[in-house]
Every structure is written in C-alpha cells, then in structure tokens.
Amino acid sequence: MLTIGKLGKAAGVKVPTIRYYEQIGLLPEAERSAGNQRLYGHKAQERLAFIRHARDLGFTLEAIRDLLSLSDRPDQSCAAADAIAKAQLAEVESRLARLTALKAELERMVVQCAGGSIADCPVIEVLSDHSLCATDHRHPESEVPS
Amino acid sequence: MLTIGKLGKAAGVKVPTIRYYEQIGLLPEAERSAGNQRLYGHKAQERLAFIRHARDLGFTLEAIRDLLSLSDRPDQSCAAADAIAKAQLAEVESRLARLTALKAELERMVVQCAGGSIADCPVIEVLSDHSLCATDHRHPESEVPS
DNA sequence: CTTGAAGCTATAGTTGCTAGAGACATTAGG
DNA sequence: CCTAATGTCTCTAGCAACTATAGCTTCAAG
C-alpha cells in the first residue's frame, strides 16, 4: 500500500491533484490508515496512470470520466470509446490548424520588426489594423474555444 | 457614439466581455449616457479591436496590457513589443510540437480500433498501459503548461 | 403608451488544477 | 525514547478569461 506521496511520485501526479481527483469522483475514496492517511493499492495506481495518460493526450476530465466508466464494462461495445477518441483527435487537428495559422502571422510580425521605434513597429501596427494581416485568411474564432 | 451592444457587434466581442475588460482595466471606464449606459467613441473601438486581434493571436491579457501601454508611447523603442511577440511565437511553436505528437498517438489509437468490445479496444488499452505507446517518444509534460 | 429588447450591477460558475494556513501523523537520527 | 523534519490532513481561496444568472432600469419602435 502506498501513501499519497509515493503514489503521486509513481504516477507523476502532484499530491493535491490526486486529492482533487478523489474530490470530483474520478478516483474512488481511498482506504485510510489508522492515522487517517490515504492508502492506495495496485488498482488505484492503474486508474491514476490511466487518468494521467489521458490528460497527457489532452482529454478533458469529463471525457476521462466516460472512458473510465467504459473500461469498467469490458463486455460492451467499444464504439463509444472510439467516438471519444475520434472527437479528441478532431479537436487536436483543429487546434493544430489554428495554431499553424497563428504561427505564420506571428512570424511575419517578428521578422518585419527591425528594432525601430514603437511608432512604426510592425507588431503594434499589425495588431492595430487587422487589414494588415495576410489577406488570404480569416482569423480563427478563438484559439481555444469553449 | 456606440452603445455597448453595437460596439460588441462591430468588434466581434460579446457584451459581458467588454464590461469585463473595463473591470480589469484593459479598457478605460466608458463615458455614460444620461441613463447611465456606456457610450464608446472611435478610440475605444480601436482599442477593443486591438485587444480582440491580439487575443485571436493567443496573447494573454497580461501581454496585451503591456502591448497597449507600449503603443501609447510611440516614441520609445519597440524592442519590448518585439520581445513579447517573439515569446508568443515561441509559445505557439512549442504548443504546435506537442499537439503534433498528440495527434500521432491519437491517430494510432483510432486507426486500430475496429469496433470490437471494450475488453480489447485499443483506445482503452493504450490509455491503460503507457508502454503500448510508440516507444520513441516521451509524453509532453502537459498539453497547456502553467 | 406599452411592450420588448438592450442595458445596468453584482454574484457565482466554468476547467483543472495550485497555493496557503494550521493541525495531526509518521519516520529517521541521535 | 525524544525530537526534528517531513508528510499528510482539511478547508478555503486563487489563477485565466471569460460566461451565466438574477433582478432591476432604460431605451426605441409601433
């Protein structure tokens, strides 16, 4: 049985984060020692690793909650899990597209800036006047949508 | 003079967001009509467009605050503005790199899933066991760092 | 002159944690 | 066995950047 600190170290997750996951019901309530400290077994360790890995891949806690409850019913179809992963992939792809456009525009700004004064700094200029952007694209709605 | 609603529509910013920007001091306090409603002139409209554009490019509100105060002093050197833009570019590039790695791994998961049962769903499997990831990469620290 | 849209303030909620305070538990060294 | 240093406990508040809600007032059109 591991204390919360060892578990955190093993999984690469900070201690308060583990307690937070328990609080929101992603992890079940842990067993307690005589002195009221949380103790974790192998199952909890696997579950936390799953969560951590999914977070690393950018899944939201809500999506992870769904994936976990799916993985608890191994007999069912994996269509739902596949759908969640596909949605995440689509999300990542759309963010990639947006970031790529941002990168191009930022590069244009930075390259043009030759260290003069603010009055003719292309950084300020481009930000002030959208029409100075490359004309062949629209801006993304926002960088990280709701 | 525009009411807050017209201004929002003109700049593509929601009304509560404008009030929020005023609250945190990004926009100056607006003039008020006889009936206490906010009124905006040309200058405010430009300032809001600047903010909106910078947000679209992923600058934080803190960075925008700095850029705005720089643009208010046109005689100074634009080195600071350039540094902010360069930092933002670096940030975008690092996020691009991370997202590209995520995309590859998600694609692997999704492609392998042939619609069987959860018990052998590659989505769940890969998430459960990190060693099933492509062995030639480490995961990014996190998708969007602090 | 009435009705409905748009505006006002103030507060709370969102996501995914992180930081702090102040008290108790455990462990390593002497 | 005692003490000091960690580790853990609960609880609350804070971060970014908004978004939503409630309950009110003001404005513009018919």
CSV table of N, CA and C in Angstrom, one decimal, chain B residues 19-144:
chain,number,residue,atom,x,y,z
B,19,ARG,N,-17.5,44.6,-20.8
B,19,ARG,CA,-17.6,45.0,-19.4
B,19,ARG,C,-16.4,44.4,-18.5
B,20,TYR,N,-16.1,43.2,-18.8
B,20,TYR,CA,-15.0,42.5,-18.1
B,20,TYR,C,-13.7,43.2,-18.4
B,21,TYR,N,-13.4,43.6,-19.6
B,21,TYR,CA,-12.2,44.3,-20.0
B,21,TYR,C,-12.1,45.6,-19.2
B,22,GLU,N,-13.2,46.3,-19.1
B,22,GLU,CA,-13.2,47.5,-18.4
B,22,GLU,C,-12.9,47.3,-16.9
B,23,GLN,N,-13.6,46.3,-16.4
B,23,GLN,CA,-13.4,45.9,-15.0
B,23,GLN,C,-12.0,45.7,-14.6
B,24,ILE,N,-11.2,45.0,-15.5
B,24,ILE,CA,-9.8,44.7,-15.2
B,24,ILE,C,-8.9,45.7,-15.7
B,25,GLY,N,-9.5,46.8,-16.2
B,25,GLY,CA,-8.6,48.0,-16.6
B,25,GLY,C,-8.0,47.9,-17.9
B,26,LEU,N,-8.4,47.0,-18.7
B,26,LEU,CA,-7.9,46.9,-20.1
B,26,LEU,C,-8.5,47.9,-21.0
B,27,LEU,N,-9.7,48.2,-20.7
B,27,LEU,CA,-10.4,49.3,-21.4
B,27,LEU,C,-10.6,50.4,-20.3
B,28,PRO,N,-10.5,51.7,-20.7
B,28,PRO,CA,-10.8,52.7,-19.7
B,28,PRO,C,-12.3,52.8,-19.4
B,29,GLU,N,-12.6,53.4,-18.3
B,29,GLU,CA,-14.0,53.5,-18.0
B,29,GLU,C,-14.7,54.3,-19.0
B,30,ALA,N,-15.9,53.8,-19.5
B,30,ALA,CA,-16.6,54.4,-20.6
B,30,ALA,C,-17.3,55.6,-20.1
B,31,GLU,N,-17.5,56.5,-21.0
B,31,GLU,CA,-18.5,57.6,-20.8
B,31,GLU,C,-19.8,57.0,-20.6
B,32,ARG,N,-20.7,57.8,-19.9
B,32,ARG,CA,-22.0,57.3,-19.7
B,32,ARG,C,-23.1,58.2,-20.3
B,33,SER,N,-24.2,57.7,-20.7
B,33,SER,CA,-25.3,58.5,-21.2
B,33,SER,C,-26.1,59.0,-20.0
B,34,ALA,N,-27.1,59.9,-20.3
B,34,ALA,CA,-27.9,60.4,-19.2
B,34,ALA,C,-28.5,59.2,-18.4
B,35,GLY,N,-28.8,58.1,-19.0
B,35,GLY,CA,-29.4,57.0,-18.3
B,35,GLY,C,-28.4,56.0,-17.9
B,36,ASN,N,-27.2,56.4,-17.7
B,36,ASN,CA,-26.1,55.5,-17.2
B,36,ASN,C,-25.6,54.4,-18.1
B,37,GLN,N,-25.9,54.5,-19.4
B,37,GLN,CA,-25.4,53.5,-20.2
B,37,GLN,C,-24.1,53.9,-20.8
B,38,ARG,N,-23.2,52.8,-21.1
B,38,ARG,CA,-21.9,53.1,-21.6
B,38,ARG,C,-22.0,53.6,-23.0
B,39,LEU,N,-21.1,54.6,-23.3
B,39,LEU,CA,-21.0,55.1,-24.7
B,39,LEU,C,-19.5,55.0,-25.2
B,40,TYR,N,-19.3,54.6,-26.4
B,40,TYR,CA,-18.0,54.4,-26.9
B,40,TYR,C,-17.7,55.2,-28.2
B,41,GLY,N,-16.6,55.8,-28.2
B,41,GLY,CA,-16.2,56.5,-29.4
B,41,GLY,C,-15.2,55.7,-30.3
B,42,HIS,N,-14.6,56.4,-31.2
B,42,HIS,CA,-13.7,55.8,-32.1
B,42,HIS,C,-12.5,55.2,-31.4
B,43,LYS,N,-11.9,55.9,-30.5
B,43,LYS,CA,-10.7,55.4,-29.8
B,43,LYS,C,-10.9,54.1,-29.1
B,44,ALA,N,-12.1,54.0,-28.4
B,44,ALA,CA,-12.4,52.8,-27.7
B,44,ALA,C,-12.6,51.6,-28.7
B,45,GLN,N,-13.1,52.0,-29.8
B,45,GLN,CA,-13.4,50.9,-30.8
B,45,GLN,C,-12.0,50.4,-31.3
B,46,GLU,N,-11.1,51.3,-31.5
B,46,GLU,CA,-9.8,50.8,-32.0
B,46,GLU,C,-9.1,50.0,-30.9
B,47,ARG,N,-9.2,50.5,-29.7
B,47,ARG,CA,-8.5,49.8,-28.6
B,47,ARG,C,-9.1,48.3,-28.5
B,48,LEU,N,-10.4,48.2,-28.6
B,48,LEU,CA,-11.0,46.9,-28.5
B,48,LEU,C,-10.7,46.0,-29.6
B,49,ALA,N,-10.6,46.6,-30.8
B,49,ALA,CA,-10.2,45.8,-32.0
B,49,ALA,C,-8.7,45.3,-31.8
B,50,PHE,N,-7.9,46.1,-31.2
B,50,PHE,CA,-6.5,45.7,-30.9
B,50,PHE,C,-6.5,44.5,-30.0
B,51,ILE,N,-7.3,44.7,-28.9
B,51,ILE,CA,-7.3,43.6,-27.9
B,51,ILE,C,-7.8,42.3,-28.6
B,52,ARG,N,-8.9,42.4,-29.3
B,52,ARG,CA,-9.5,41.3,-30.0
B,52,ARG,C,-8.5,40.6,-30.9
B,53,HIS,N,-7.8,41.4,-31.7
B,53,HIS,CA,-6.9,40.8,-32.6
B,53,HIS,C,-5.8,40.1,-31.9
B,54,ALA,N,-5.3,40.7,-30.8
B,54,ALA,CA,-4.2,40.1,-30.1
B,54,ALA,C,-4.7,38.8,-29.4
B,55,ARG,N,-5.9,38.9,-28.9
B,55,ARG,CA,-6.4,37.6,-28.3
B,55,ARG,C,-6.5,36.5,-29.3
B,56,ASP,N,-7.0,36.9,-30.5
B,56,ASP,CA,-7.0,35.9,-31.6
B,56,ASP,C,-5.7,35.3,-31.9
B,57,LEU,N,-4.6,36.1,-31.7
B,57,LEU,CA,-3.3,35.6,-31.9
B,57,LEU,C,-2.8,34.8,-30.7
B,58,GLY,N,-3.6,34.7,-29.6
B,58,GLY,CA,-3.2,33.9,-28.5
B,58,GLY,C,-2.4,34.7,-27.4
B,59,PHE,N,-2.3,36.0,-27.6
B,59,PHE,CA,-1.6,36.7,-26.5
B,59,PHE,C,-2.5,36.7,-25.2
B,60,THR,N,-1.9,36.6,-24.1
B,60,THR,CA,-2.6,36.7,-22.8
B,60,THR,C,-3.0,38.1,-22.6
B,61,LEU,N,-4.0,38.3,-21.7
B,61,LEU,CA,-4.4,39.6,-21.4
B,61,LEU,C,-3.3,40.4,-20.7
B,62,GLU,N,-2.4,39.8,-20.0
B,62,GLU,CA,-1.3,40.4,-19.4
B,62,GLU,C,-0.4,41.0,-20.5
B,63,ALA,N,-0.1,40.1,-21.5
B,63,ALA,CA,0.8,40.6,-22.6
B,63,ALA,C,0.1,41.7,-23.4
B,64,ILE,N,-1.2,41.6,-23.5
B,64,ILE,CA,-1.9,42.7,-24.2
B,64,ILE,C,-1.9,44.0,-23.5
B,65,ARG,N,-2.0,43.9,-22.1
B,65,ARG,CA,-1.8,45.1,-21.3
B,65,ARG,C,-0.5,45.8,-21.6
B,66,ASP,N,0.5,45.0,-21.7
B,66,ASP,CA,1.9,45.5,-21.9
B,66,ASP,C,1.9,46.1,-23.3
B,67,LEU,N,1.4,45.4,-24.3
B,67,LEU,CA,1.4,45.9,-25.7
B,67,LEU,C,0.7,47.2,-25.8
B,68,LEU,N,-0.4,47.3,-25.1
B,68,LEU,CA,-1.2,48.5,-25.2
B,68,LEU,C,-0.5,49.7,-24.6
B,69,SER,N,0.2,49.4,-23.4
B,69,SER,CA,0.8,50.6,-22.8
B,69,SER,C,2.1,51.0,-23.7
B,70,LEU,N,2.6,50.0,-24.4
B,70,LEU,CA,3.7,50.4,-25.3
B,70,LEU,C,3.2,51.2,-26.4
B,71,SER,N,2.0,50.8,-27.0
B,71,SER,CA,1.5,51.5,-28.1
B,71,SER,C,1.1,53.0,-27.7
B,72,ASP,N,0.9,53.2,-26.5
B,72,ASP,CA,0.6,54.6,-26.0
B,72,ASP,C,1.8,55.5,-26.0
B,73,ARG,N,3.0,54.9,-26.1
B,73,ARG,CA,4.3,55.7,-26.1
B,73,ARG,C,5.0,55.4,-27.4
B,74,PRO,N,4.6,56.1,-28.5
B,74,PRO,CA,5.1,55.8,-29.8
B,74,PRO,C,6.5,56.1,-30.0
B,75,ASP,N,7.1,57.0,-29.1
B,75,ASP,CA,8.5,57.4,-29.3
B,75,ASP,C,9.5,56.4,-28.8
B,76,GLN,N,9.1,55.5,-28.0
B,76,GLN,CA,10.0,54.6,-27.4
B,76,GLN,C,10.4,53.4,-28.4
B,77,SER,N,11.5,52.7,-28.0
B,77,SER,CA,11.9,51.6,-28.7
B,77,SER,C,10.9,50.5,-28.8
B,78,CYS,N,10.9,49.8,-29.9
B,78,CYS,CA,9.9,48.7,-30.0
B,78,CYS,C,10.5,47.4,-29.6
B,79,ALA,N,11.7,47.4,-28.9
B,79,ALA,CA,12.3,46.2,-28.5
B,79,ALA,C,11.4,45.3,-27.6
B,80,ALA,N,10.7,46.0,-26.7
B,80,ALA,CA,9.8,45.3,-25.8
B,80,ALA,C,8.7,44.6,-26.5
B,81,ALA,N,8.1,45.3,-27.5
B,81,ALA,CA,7.0,44.8,-28.2
B,81,ALA,C,7.5,43.6,-29.0
B,82,ASP,N,8.6,43.7,-29.6
B,82,ASP,CA,9.2,42.6,-30.4
B,82,ASP,C,9.4,41.4,-29.5
B,83,ALA,N,9.9,41.7,-28.3
B,83,ALA,CA,10.2,40.5,-27.3
B,83,ALA,C,8.9,39.8,-27.0
B,84,ILE,N,7.8,40.6,-26.7
B,84,ILE,CA,6.5,40.0,-26.4
B,84,ILE,C,6.1,39.1,-27.6
B,85,ALA,N,6.2,39.6,-28.8
B,85,ALA,CA,5.7,38.9,-29.9
B,85,ALA,C,6.6,37.6,-30.1
B,86,LYS,N,7.9,37.8,-29.9
B,86,LYS,CA,8.8,36.6,-30.0
B,86,LYS,C,8.4,35.5,-29.0
B,87,ALA,N,8.1,36.0,-27.8
B,87,ALA,CA,7.8,35.0,-26.7
B,87,ALA,C,6.5,34.2,-27.1
B,88,GLN,N,5.6,35.0,-27.7
B,88,GLN,CA,4.3,34.4,-28.1
B,88,GLN,C,4.5,33.4,-29.2
B,89,LEU,N,5.4,33.8,-30.1
B,89,LEU,CA,5.7,32.8,-31.2
B,89,LEU,C,6.4,31.6,-30.7
B,90,ALA,N,7.3,31.7,-29.7
B,90,ALA,CA,7.9,30.5,-29.2
B,90,ALA,C,6.9,29.6,-28.5
B,91,GLU,N,6.0,30.3,-27.8
B,91,GLU,CA,4.9,29.5,-27.1
B,91,GLU,C,4.0,28.8,-28.1
B,92,VAL,N,3.7,29.4,-29.2
B,92,VAL,CA,2.9,28.8,-30.2
B,92,VAL,C,3.6,27.6,-30.8
B,93,GLU,N,4.9,27.8,-31.1
B,93,GLU,CA,5.7,26.8,-31.7
B,93,GLU,C,5.8,25.5,-30.8
B,94,SER,N,6.0,25.8,-29.5
B,94,SER,CA,6.1,24.6,-28.6
B,94,SER,C,4.7,23.9,-28.5
B,95,ARG,N,3.7,24.7,-28.5
B,95,ARG,CA,2.4,24.0,-28.5
B,95,ARG,C,2.1,23.2,-29.7
B,96,LEU,N,2.6,23.7,-30.8
B,96,LEU,CA,2.4,23.0,-32.1
B,96,LEU,C,3.2,21.7,-32.0
B,97,ALA,N,4.4,21.7,-31.5
B,97,ALA,CA,5.2,20.5,-31.4
B,97,ALA,C,4.4,19.5,-30.6
B,98,ARG,N,3.9,19.9,-29.4
B,98,ARG,CA,3.2,19.0,-28.5
B,98,ARG,C,2.0,18.4,-29.2
B,99,LEU,N,1.2,19.3,-29.8
B,99,LEU,CA,0.0,18.8,-30.4
B,99,LEU,C,0.3,17.9,-31.6
B,100,THR,N,1.3,18.1,-32.3
B,100,THR,CA,1.7,17.2,-33.4
B,100,THR,C,1.9,15.8,-32.8
B,101,ALA,N,2.6,15.7,-31.7
B,101,ALA,CA,2.9,14.4,-31.1
B,101,ALA,C,1.6,13.8,-30.6
B,102,LEU,N,0.7,14.5,-30.0
B,102,LEU,CA,-0.6,14.0,-29.6
B,102,LEU,C,-1.4,13.5,-30.7
B,103,LYS,N,-1.4,14.2,-31.8
B,103,LYS,CA,-2.2,13.8,-32.9
B,103,LYS,C,-1.7,12.5,-33.4
B,104,ALA,N,-0.4,12.3,-33.5
B,104,ALA,CA,0.1,11.0,-34.0
B,104,ALA,C,-0.4,9.8,-33.1
B,105,GLU,N,-0.3,10.1,-31.8
B,105,GLU,CA,-0.7,9.0,-30.9
B,105,GLU,C,-2.2,8.7,-31.0
B,106,LEU,N,-3.0,9.8,-31.0
B,106,LEU,CA,-4.4,9.6,-31.2
B,106,LEU,C,-4.8,8.9,-32.4
B,107,GLU,N,-4.1,9.2,-33.5
B,107,GLU,CA,-4.4,8.5,-34.8
B,107,GLU,C,-4.1,7.1,-34.7
B,108,ARG,N,-3.0,6.7,-34.0
B,108,ARG,CA,-2.7,5.3,-33.9
B,108,ARG,C,-3.8,4.6,-33.2
B,109,MET,N,-4.3,5.2,-32.1
B,109,MET,CA,-5.4,4.6,-31.3
B,109,MET,C,-6.7,4.4,-32.2
B,110,VAL,N,-7.0,5.4,-32.9
B,110,VAL,CA,-8.3,5.5,-33.6
B,110,VAL,C,-8.2,4.5,-34.8
B,111,VAL,N,-7.1,4.5,-35.4
B,111,VAL,CA,-7.0,3.6,-36.6
B,111,VAL,C,-7.1,2.1,-36.2
B,112,GLN,N,-6.5,1.8,-35.1
B,112,GLN,CA,-6.5,0.4,-34.7
B,112,GLN,C,-7.9,-0.1,-34.2
B,113,CYS,N,-8.7,0.9,-33.8
B,113,CYS,CA,-10.0,0.4,-33.2
B,113,CYS,C,-10.9,-0.1,-34.3
B,114,ALA,N,-11.3,-1.3,-34.3
B,114,ALA,CA,-12.1,-1.9,-35.3
B,114,ALA,C,-13.5,-2.2,-34.9
B,115,GLY,N,-13.9,-1.6,-33.7
B,115,GLY,CA,-15.3,-1.8,-33.3
B,115,GLY,C,-15.6,-3.0,-32.6
B,116,GLY,N,-14.7,-3.6,-31.9
B,116,GLY,CA,-14.9,-4.8,-31.1
B,116,GLY,C,-15.5,-4.5,-29.7
B,117,SER,N,-15.1,-5.2,-28.7
B,117,SER,CA,-15.6,-4.9,-27.4
B,117,SER,C,-14.6,-4.1,-26.6
B,118,ILE,N,-15.0,-3.5,-25.5
B,118,ILE,CA,-14.1,-2.8,-24.7
B,118,ILE,C,-12.9,-3.5,-24.3
B,119,ALA,N,-13.1,-4.8,-24.0
B,119,ALA,CA,-12.0,-5.7,-23.5
B,119,ALA,C,-10.8,-5.6,-24.4
B,120,ASP,N,-10.9,-5.5,-25.7
B,120,ASP,CA,-9.7,-5.4,-26.5
B,120,ASP,C,-9.8,-4.1,-27.4
B,121,CYS,N,-10.3,-3.1,-26.8
B,121,CYS,CA,-10.3,-1.8,-27.6
B,121,CYS,C,-9.0,-1.1,-27.4
B,122,PRO,N,-8.4,-0.8,-28.5
B,122,PRO,CA,-7.0,-0.2,-28.4
B,122,PRO,C,-7.0,1.1,-27.7
B,123,VAL,N,-8.2,1.8,-27.8
B,123,VAL,CA,-8.2,3.1,-27.1
B,123,VAL,C,-8.0,2.9,-25.6
B,124,ILE,N,-8.8,2.1,-25.0
B,124,ILE,CA,-8.7,1.8,-23.6
B,124,ILE,C,-7.4,1.2,-23.3
B,125,GLU,N,-6.9,0.3,-24.2
B,125,GLU,CA,-5.7,-0.4,-23.9
B,125,GLU,C,-4.5,0.5,-23.8
B,126,VAL,N,-4.4,1.4,-24.8
B,126,VAL,CA,-3.3,2.3,-24.8
B,126,VAL,C,-3.3,3.2,-23.6
B,127,LEU,N,-4.5,3.7,-23.3
B,127,LEU,CA,-4.6,4.6,-22.2
B,127,LEU,C,-4.2,3.9,-20.9
B,128,SER,N,-4.5,2.6,-20.8
B,128,SER,CA,-4.2,1.8,-19.6
B,128,SER,C,-2.8,1.5,-19.4
B,129,ASP,N,-2.1,1.4,-20.5
B,129,ASP,CA,-0.7,0.9,-20.4
B,129,ASP,C,0.2,1.8,-21.3
B,130,HIS,N,0.9,2.7,-20.6
B,130,HIS,CA,1.8,3.6,-21.3
B,130,HIS,C,2.8,2.9,-22.2
B,131,SER,N,3.2,1.7,-21.8
B,131,SER,CA,4.2,1.0,-22.6
B,131,SER,C,3.8,0.7,-24.0
B,132,LEU,N,2.5,0.8,-24.2
B,132,LEU,CA,1.9,0.5,-25.6
B,132,LEU,C,2.1,1.7,-26.5
B,133,CYS,N,2.5,2.8,-26.0
B,133,CYS,CA,2.7,4.0,-26.8
B,133,CYS,C,3.9,3.7,-27.7
B,134,ALA,N,4.0,4.5,-28.8
B,134,ALA,CA,5.2,4.5,-29.6
B,134,ALA,C,6.4,4.7,-28.6
B,135,THR,N,7.4,3.8,-28.8
B,135,THR,CA,8.4,3.8,-27.8
B,135,THR,C,9.4,4.9,-28.0
B,136,ASP,N,9.4,5.6,-29.1
B,136,ASP,CA,10.4,6.6,-29.4
B,136,ASP,C,10.0,8.0,-29.0
B,137,HIS,N,9.1,8.1,-28.1
B,137,HIS,CA,8.8,9.5,-27.6
B,137,HIS,C,8.4,9.4,-26.2
B,138,ARG,N,8.6,10.5,-25.5
B,138,ARG,CA,8.1,10.7,-24.2
B,138,ARG,C,6.9,11.6,-24.3
B,139,HIS,N,6.0,11.5,-23.4
B,139,HIS,CA,4.9,12.4,-23.4
B,139,HIS,C,5.3,13.8,-23.0
B,140,PRO,N,4.6,14.8,-23.6
B,140,PRO,CA,4.9,16.2,-23.1
B,140,PRO,C,4.5,16.3,-21.7
B,141,GLU,N,5.1,17.3,-21.0
B,141,GLU,CA,4.8,17.5,-19.6
B,141,GLU,C,3.3,17.6,-19.4
B,142,SER,N,2.7,18.5,-20.2
B,142,SER,CA,1.3,18.6,-20.2
B,142,SER,C,0.9,19.4,-21.4
B,143,GLU,N,-0.4,19.4,-21.7
B,143,GLU,CA,-0.7,19.9,-23.0
B,143,GLU,C,-0.6,21.4,-23.0
B,144,VAL,N,-1.1,22.1,-22.0
B,144,VAL,CA,-1.0,23.5,-21.9
B,144,VAL,C,-0.4,23.8,-20.6
